[in-house]
Short mmCIF file of C-alpha atoms and ligand atoms in Angstrom, two decimals:
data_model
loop_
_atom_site.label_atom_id
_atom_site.label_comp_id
_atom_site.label_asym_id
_atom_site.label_seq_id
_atom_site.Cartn_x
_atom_site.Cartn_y
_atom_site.Cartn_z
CA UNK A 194 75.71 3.93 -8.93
CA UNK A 195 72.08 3.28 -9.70
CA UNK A 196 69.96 1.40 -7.03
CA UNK A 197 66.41 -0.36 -7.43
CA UNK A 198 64.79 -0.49 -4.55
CA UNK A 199 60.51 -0.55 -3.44
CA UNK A 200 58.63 3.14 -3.38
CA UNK A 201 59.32 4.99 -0.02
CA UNK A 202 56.81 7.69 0.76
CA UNK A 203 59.31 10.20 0.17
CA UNK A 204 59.55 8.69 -3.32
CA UNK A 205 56.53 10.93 -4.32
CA UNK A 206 57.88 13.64 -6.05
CA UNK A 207 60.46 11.87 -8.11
CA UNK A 208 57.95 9.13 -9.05
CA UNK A 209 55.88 11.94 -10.09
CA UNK A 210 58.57 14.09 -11.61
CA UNK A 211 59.58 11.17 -13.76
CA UNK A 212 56.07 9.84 -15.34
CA UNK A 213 55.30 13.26 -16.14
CA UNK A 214 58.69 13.51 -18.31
CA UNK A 215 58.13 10.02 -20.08
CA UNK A 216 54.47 8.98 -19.28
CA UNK A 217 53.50 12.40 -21.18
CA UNK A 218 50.68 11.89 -22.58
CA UNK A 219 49.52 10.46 -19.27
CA UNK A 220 50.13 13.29 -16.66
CA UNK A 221 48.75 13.05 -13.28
CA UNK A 222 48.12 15.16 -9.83
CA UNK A 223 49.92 14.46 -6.83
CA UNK A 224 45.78 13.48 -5.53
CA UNK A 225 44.95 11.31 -8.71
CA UNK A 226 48.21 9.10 -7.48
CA UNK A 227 47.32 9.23 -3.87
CA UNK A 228 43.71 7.77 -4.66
CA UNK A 229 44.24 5.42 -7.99
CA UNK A 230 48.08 4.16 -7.04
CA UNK A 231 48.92 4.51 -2.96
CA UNK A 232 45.32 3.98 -1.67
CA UNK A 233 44.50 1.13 -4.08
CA UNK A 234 43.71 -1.55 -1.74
CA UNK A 235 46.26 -3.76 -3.88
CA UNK A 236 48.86 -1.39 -3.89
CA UNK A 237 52.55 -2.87 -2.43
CA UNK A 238 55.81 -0.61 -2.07
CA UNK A 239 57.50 -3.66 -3.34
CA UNK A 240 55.46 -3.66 -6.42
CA UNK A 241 56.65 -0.31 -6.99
CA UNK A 242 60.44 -0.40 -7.69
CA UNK A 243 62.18 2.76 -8.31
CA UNK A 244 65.68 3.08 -9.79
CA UNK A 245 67.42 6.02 -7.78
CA UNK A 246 70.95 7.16 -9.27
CA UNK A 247 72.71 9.81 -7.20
CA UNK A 248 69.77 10.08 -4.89
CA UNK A 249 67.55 10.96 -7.85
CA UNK A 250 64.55 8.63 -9.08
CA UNK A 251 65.00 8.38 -12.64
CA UNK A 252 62.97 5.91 -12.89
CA UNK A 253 59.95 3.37 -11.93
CA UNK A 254 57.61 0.63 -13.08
CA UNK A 255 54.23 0.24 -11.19
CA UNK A 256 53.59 -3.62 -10.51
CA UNK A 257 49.83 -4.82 -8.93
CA UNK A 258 48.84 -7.94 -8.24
CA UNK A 259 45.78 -8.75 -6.32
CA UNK A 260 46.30 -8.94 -2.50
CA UNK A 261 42.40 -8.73 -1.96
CA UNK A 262 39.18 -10.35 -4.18
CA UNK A 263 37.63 -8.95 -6.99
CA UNK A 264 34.45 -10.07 -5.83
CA UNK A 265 33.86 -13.47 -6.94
CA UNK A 266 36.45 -12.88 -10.23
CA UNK A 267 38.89 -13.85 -6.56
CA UNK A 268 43.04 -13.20 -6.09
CA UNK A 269 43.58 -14.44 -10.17
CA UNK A 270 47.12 -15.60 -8.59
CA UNK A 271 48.00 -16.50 -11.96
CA UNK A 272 47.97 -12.96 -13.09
CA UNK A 273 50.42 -9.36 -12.73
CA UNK A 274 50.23 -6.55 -14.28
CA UNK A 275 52.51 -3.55 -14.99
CA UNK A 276 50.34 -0.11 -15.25
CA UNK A 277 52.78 2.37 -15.55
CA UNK A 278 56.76 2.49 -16.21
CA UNK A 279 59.27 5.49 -17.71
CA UNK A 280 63.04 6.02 -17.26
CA UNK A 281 64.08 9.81 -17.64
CA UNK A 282 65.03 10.05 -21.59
CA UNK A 283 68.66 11.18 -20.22
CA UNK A 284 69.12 7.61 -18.57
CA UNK A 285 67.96 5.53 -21.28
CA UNK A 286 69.22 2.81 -22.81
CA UNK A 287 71.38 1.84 -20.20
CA UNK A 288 69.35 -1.10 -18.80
CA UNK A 289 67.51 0.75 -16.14
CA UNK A 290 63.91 0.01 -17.60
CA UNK A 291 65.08 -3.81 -18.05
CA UNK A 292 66.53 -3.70 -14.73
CA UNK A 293 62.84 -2.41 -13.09
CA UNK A 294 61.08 -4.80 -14.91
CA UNK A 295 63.35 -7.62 -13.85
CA UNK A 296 62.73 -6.71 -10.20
CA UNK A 297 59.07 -7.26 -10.88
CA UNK A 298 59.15 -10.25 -13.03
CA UNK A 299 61.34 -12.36 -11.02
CA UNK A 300 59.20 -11.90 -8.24
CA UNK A 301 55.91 -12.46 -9.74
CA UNK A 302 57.58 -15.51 -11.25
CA UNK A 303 59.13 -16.75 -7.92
CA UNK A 304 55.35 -16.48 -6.66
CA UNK A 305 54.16 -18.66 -9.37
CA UNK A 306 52.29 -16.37 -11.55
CA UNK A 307 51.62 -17.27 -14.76
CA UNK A 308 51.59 -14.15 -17.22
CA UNK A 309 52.41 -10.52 -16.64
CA UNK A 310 50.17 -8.05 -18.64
CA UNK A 311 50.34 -4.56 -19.80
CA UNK A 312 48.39 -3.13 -18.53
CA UNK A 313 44.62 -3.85 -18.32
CA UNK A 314 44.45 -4.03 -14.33
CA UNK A 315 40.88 -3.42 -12.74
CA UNK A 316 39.87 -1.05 -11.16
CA UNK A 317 42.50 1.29 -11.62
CA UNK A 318 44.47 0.79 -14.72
CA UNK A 319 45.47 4.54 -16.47
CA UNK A 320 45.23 2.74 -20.09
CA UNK A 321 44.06 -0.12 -21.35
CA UNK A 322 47.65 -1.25 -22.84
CA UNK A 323 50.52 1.01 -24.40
CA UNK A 324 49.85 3.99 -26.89
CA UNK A 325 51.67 3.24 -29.68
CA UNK A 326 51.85 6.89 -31.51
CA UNK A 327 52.71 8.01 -28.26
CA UNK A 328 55.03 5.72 -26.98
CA UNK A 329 56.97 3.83 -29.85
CA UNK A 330 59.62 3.10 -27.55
CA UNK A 331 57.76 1.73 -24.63
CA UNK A 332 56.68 -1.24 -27.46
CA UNK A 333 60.02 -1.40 -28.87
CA UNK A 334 61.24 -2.13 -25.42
CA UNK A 335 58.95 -5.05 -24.49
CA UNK A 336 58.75 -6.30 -27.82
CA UNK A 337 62.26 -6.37 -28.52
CA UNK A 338 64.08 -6.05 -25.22
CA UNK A 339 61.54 -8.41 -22.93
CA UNK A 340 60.13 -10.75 -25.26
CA UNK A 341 56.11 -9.37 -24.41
CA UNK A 342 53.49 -10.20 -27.23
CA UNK A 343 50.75 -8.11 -28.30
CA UNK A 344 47.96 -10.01 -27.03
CA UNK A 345 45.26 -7.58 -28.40
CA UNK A 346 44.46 -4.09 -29.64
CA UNK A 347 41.83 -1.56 -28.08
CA UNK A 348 40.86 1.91 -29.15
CA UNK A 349 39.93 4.94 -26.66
CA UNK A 350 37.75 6.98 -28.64
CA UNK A 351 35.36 10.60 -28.00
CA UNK A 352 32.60 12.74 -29.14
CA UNK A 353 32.18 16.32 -29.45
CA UNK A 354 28.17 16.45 -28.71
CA UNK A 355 27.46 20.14 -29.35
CA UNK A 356 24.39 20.15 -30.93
CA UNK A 357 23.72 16.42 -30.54
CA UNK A 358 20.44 15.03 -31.87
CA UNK A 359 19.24 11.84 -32.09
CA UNK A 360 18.39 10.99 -36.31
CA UNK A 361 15.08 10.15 -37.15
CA UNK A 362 15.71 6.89 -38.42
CA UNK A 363 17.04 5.69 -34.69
CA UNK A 364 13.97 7.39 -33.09
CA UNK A 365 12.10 5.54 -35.66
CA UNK A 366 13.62 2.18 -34.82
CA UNK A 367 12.92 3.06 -30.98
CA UNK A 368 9.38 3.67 -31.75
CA UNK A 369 8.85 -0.14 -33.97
CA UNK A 370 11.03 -1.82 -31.09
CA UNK A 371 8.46 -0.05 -28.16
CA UNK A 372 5.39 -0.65 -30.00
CA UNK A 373 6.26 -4.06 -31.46
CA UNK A 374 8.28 -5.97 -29.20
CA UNK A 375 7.29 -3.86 -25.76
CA UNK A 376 10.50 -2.02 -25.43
CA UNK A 377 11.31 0.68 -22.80
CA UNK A 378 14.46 3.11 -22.40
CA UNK A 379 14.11 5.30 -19.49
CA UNK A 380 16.28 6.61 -16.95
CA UNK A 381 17.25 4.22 -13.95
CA UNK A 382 14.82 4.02 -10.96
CA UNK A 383 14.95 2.04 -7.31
CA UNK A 384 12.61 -0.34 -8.36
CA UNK A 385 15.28 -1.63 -11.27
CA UNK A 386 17.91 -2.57 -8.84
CA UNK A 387 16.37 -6.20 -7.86
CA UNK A 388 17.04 -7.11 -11.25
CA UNK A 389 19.34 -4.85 -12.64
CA UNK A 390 22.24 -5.81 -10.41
CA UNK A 391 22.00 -9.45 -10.46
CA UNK A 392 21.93 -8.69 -14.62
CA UNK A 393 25.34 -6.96 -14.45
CA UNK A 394 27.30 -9.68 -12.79
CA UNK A 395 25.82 -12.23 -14.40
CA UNK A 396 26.82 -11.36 -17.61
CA UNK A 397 29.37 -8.98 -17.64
CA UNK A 398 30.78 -9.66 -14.40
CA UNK A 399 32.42 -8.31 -11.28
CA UNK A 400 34.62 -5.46 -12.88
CA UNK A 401 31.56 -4.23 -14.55
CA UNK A 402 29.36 -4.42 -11.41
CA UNK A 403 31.93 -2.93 -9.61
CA UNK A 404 31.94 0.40 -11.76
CA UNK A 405 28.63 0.87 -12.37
CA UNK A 406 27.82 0.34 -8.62
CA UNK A 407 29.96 2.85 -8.01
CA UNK A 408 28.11 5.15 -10.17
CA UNK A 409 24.74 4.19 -8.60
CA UNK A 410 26.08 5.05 -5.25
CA UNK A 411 26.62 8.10 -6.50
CA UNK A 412 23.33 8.45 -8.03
CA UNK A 413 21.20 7.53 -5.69
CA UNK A 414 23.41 8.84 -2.67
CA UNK A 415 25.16 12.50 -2.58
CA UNK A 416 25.92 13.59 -6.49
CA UNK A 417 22.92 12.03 -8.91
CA UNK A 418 23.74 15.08 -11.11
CA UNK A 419 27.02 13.78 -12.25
CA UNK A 420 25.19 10.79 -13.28
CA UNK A 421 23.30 9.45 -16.32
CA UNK A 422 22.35 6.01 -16.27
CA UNK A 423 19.42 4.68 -18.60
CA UNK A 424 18.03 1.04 -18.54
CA UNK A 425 16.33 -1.27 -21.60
CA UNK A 426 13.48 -3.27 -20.10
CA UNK A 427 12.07 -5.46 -22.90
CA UNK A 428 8.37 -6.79 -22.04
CA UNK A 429 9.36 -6.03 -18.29
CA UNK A 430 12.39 -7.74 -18.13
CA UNK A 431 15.98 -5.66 -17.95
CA UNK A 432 17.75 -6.37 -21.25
CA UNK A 433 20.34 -3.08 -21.10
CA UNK A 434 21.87 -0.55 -19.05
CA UNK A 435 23.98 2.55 -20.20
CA UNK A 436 25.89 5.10 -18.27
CA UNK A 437 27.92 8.10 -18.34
CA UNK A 438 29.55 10.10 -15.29
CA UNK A 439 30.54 13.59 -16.35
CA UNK A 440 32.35 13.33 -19.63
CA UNK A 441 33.13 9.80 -19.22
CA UNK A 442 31.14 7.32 -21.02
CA UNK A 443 29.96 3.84 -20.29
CA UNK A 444 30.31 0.60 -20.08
CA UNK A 445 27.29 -0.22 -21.62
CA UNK A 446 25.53 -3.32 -22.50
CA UNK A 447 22.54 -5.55 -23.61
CA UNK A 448 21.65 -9.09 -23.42
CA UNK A 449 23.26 -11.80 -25.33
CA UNK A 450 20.10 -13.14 -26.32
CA UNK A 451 18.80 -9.50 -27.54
CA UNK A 452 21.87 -7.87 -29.66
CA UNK A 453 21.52 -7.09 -33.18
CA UNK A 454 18.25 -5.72 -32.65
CA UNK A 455 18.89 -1.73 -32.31
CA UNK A 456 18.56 -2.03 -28.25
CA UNK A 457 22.38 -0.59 -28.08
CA UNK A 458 22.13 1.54 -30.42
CA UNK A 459 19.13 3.22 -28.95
CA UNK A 460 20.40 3.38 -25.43
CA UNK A 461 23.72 4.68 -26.65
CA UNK A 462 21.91 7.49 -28.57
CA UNK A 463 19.50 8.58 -25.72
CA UNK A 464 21.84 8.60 -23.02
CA UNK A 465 23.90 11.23 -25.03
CA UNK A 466 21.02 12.91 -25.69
CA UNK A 467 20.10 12.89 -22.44
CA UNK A 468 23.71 14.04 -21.26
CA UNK A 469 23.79 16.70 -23.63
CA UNK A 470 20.50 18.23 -21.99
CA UNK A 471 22.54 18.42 -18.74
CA UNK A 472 24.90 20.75 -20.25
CA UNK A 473 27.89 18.15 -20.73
CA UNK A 474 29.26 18.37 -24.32
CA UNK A 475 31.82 15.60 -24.77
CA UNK A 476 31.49 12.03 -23.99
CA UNK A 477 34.63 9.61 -24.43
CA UNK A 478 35.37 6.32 -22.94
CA UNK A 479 39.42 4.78 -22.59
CA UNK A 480 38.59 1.27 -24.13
CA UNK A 481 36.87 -1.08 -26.74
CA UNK A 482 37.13 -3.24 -29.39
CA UNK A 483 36.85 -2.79 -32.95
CA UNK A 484 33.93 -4.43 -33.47
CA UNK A 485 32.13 -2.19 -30.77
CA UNK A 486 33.73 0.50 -32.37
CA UNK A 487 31.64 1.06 -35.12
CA UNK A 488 28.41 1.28 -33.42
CA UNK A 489 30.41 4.36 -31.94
CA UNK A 490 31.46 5.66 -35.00
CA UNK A 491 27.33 5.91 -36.40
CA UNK A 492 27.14 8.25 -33.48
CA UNK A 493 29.88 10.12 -34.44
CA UNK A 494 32.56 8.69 -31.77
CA UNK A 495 36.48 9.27 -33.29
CA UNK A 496 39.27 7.52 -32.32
CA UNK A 497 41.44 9.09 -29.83
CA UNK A 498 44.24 6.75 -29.05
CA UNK A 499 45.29 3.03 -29.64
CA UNK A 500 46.59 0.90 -27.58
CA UNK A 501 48.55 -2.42 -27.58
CA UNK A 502 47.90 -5.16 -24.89
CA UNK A 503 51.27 -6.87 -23.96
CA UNK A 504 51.56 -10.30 -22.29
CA UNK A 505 54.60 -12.23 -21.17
CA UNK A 506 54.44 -15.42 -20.03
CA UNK A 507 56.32 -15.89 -16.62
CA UNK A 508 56.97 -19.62 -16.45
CA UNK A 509 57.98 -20.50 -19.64
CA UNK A 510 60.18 -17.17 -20.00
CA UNK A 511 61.99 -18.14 -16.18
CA UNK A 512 62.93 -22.03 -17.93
CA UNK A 513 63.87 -21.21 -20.87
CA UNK A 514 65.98 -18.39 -20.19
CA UNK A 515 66.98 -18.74 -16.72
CA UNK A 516 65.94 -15.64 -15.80
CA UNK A 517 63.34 -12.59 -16.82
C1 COA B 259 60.33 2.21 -22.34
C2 COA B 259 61.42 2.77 -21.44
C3 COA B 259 60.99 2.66 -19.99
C4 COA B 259 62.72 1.94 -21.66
O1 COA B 259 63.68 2.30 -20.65
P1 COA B 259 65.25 2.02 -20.84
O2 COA B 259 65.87 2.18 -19.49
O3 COA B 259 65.77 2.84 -21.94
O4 COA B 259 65.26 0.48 -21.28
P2 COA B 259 66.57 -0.50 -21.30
O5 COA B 259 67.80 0.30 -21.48
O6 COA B 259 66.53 -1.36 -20.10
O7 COA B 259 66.26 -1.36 -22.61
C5 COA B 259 66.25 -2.78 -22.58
C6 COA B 259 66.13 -3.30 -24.00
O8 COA B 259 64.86 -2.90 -24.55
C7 COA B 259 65.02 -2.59 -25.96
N1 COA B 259 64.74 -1.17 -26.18
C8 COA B 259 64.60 -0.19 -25.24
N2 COA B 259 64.33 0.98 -25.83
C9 COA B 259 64.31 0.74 -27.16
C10 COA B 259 64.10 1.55 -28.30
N3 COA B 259 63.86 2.87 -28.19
N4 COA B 259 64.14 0.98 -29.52
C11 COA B 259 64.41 -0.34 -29.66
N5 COA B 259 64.62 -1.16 -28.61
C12 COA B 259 64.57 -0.61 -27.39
C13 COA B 259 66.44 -2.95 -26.28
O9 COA B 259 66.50 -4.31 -26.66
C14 COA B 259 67.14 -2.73 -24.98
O10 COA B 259 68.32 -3.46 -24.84
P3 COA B 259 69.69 -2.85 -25.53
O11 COA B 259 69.79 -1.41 -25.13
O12 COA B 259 70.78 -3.71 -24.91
O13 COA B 259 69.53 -3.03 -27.00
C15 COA B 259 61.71 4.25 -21.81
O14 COA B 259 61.93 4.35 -23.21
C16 COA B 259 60.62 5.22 -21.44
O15 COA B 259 60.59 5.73 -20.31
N6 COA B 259 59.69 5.52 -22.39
C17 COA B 259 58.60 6.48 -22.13
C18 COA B 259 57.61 6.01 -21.08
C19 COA B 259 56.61 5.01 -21.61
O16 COA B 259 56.41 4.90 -22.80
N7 COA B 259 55.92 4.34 -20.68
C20 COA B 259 54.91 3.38 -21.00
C21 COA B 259 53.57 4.00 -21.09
S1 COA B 259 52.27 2.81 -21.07
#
């Protein structure tokens, strides 16, 4: 008899045992799932339905929807997303995945939502949508057995810096941009704050703040070593930030009004450079475009993974076919 039912907190180990079996190229520690899934201020034990045969989990899908606001980005009632899902390979094909997912969706739908998506949740999504070398079946499975749509594509991509330098063309281009147009790209000081956060959330809003805060706490709190964090100022005012925390690069960005002039590419080069003096050789990030992407690849950045972004939409699915 198989049984879904919400996450207990004796659930742990099974929950666990089971994404590291399907989610594989997506393992985590007992303390990454304690801090990104149970301690997620969104998290519900009803949004976390596990399907238990013989008193074993064999399988799970991890639901979020906001139950506090993103800053001003609010609740987003319209919106659910699914993060992470995997039914052991031995109990496949049986409806158990369909089954998990219906659990989720008829709520969500019952609720009103609008669209369920997989699986670009802030803050803690694991990635941005579903690897598709990785996990052919995952897609096959909402493609074919839920109805979701690929709403977009995103790559994850890294660098190997050893022996980074910047080329002399881009230090060339920083040194026209500085003496012509009064450009400055320098590490991130107290007195850039004022303007620097009202920047951010103006325009790139509240997710970004809400990273790059974090990393500011961090850098000017308890551990400024993990961090480096450079800002553009262009004739005084802040045009450009860029970050990275350990290996982990990013986001980064510049002004609408002042792209296309070398700005990103210069930050992006000197913050490596400067990461690579701290002794950190590898810089990746989980998620961008392809347009973005190829201001990466000048700097050497490979792809590491792809991704699909999967949407459903709730209300149309729940008239048309009565159910999920
Ligand atoms: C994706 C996954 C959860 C599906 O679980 P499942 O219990 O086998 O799914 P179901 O039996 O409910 O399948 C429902 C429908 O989806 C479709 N489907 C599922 N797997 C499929 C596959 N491998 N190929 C084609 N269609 C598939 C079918 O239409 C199926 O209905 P049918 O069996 O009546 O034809 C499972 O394959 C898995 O754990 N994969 C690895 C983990 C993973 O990729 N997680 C996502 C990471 S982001």
């Amino acid at each position: 008899m198989m049984e879904i039912r919400a996450y207990r907190g004796e659930d742990e180990a099974g929950v666990l045992g089971v994404w590291g079996q399907t989610m594989t190229h997506d393992r985590l520690t007992p303390d990454v799932f304690r801090c990104k899934v149970l301690l997620d201020a969104n998290f519900l034990p009803a949004q976390l339905p596990v399907a238990v045969v013989d008193g074993q989990v064999v399988g799970f899908a991890l639901g979020l929807t906001r139950q506090v606001p993103l800053f001003l980005q609010g609740l987003e009632p319209e919106k659910s997303w699914i993060t992470a899902f995997g039914v052991l390979p031995e109990y496949r094909r049986r409806g158990i995945g369909r089954a998990l997912f219906e659990y989720l969706l008829m709520r969500w739908a019952g609720e009103g939502r609008q669209t369920v998506e997989i699986s670009p949740y802030t803050p803690n999504y694991f990635t941005p949508g579903v690897d598709k070398d990785a996990y052919p079946e995952a897609v096959q499975f909402l493609q074919a057995g839920l109805g979701f749509e690929v709403d977009t594509e995103a790559v994850s991509m890294g660098l190997n810096l050893s022996g980074f330098q910047i080329p002399a063309e881009v230090r060339e281009l920083e040194r026209k941009r500085a003496t012509e147009d009064g450009l400055e790209v320098r590490a991130v000081e107290a007195a850039d704050l004022p303007d620097l956060m009202p920047f951010i959330a103006r325009y790139f809003g509240w997710d970004w703040f809400r990273h790059l805060q974090e990393y500011l706490l961090e850098y000017f709190g308890d551990s400024p070593h993990q961090i480096t964090f450079l800002v553009a100022r262009l004739k005084g005012e802040i045009v450009g930030f860029c970050p990275q925390r350990r290996e982990r690069f990013g986001p980064f960005g510049v002004h609408p009004e002042v792209r296309n002039l070398g700005i990103g590419r210069i930050l992006l080069f000197r913050c490596l450079e400067a990461v690579s003096s701290r002794q950190t050789y590898f810089s990746y990030f989980m998620w961008t475009e392809e347009n973005a992407a190829r201001l990466y690849t000048m700097a050497g950045y490979r792809t590491r993974r792809q991704y699909v972004l999967l949407r459903k939409n709730l209300q149309s699915a729940t008239q048309t076919e009565g159910a999920v």
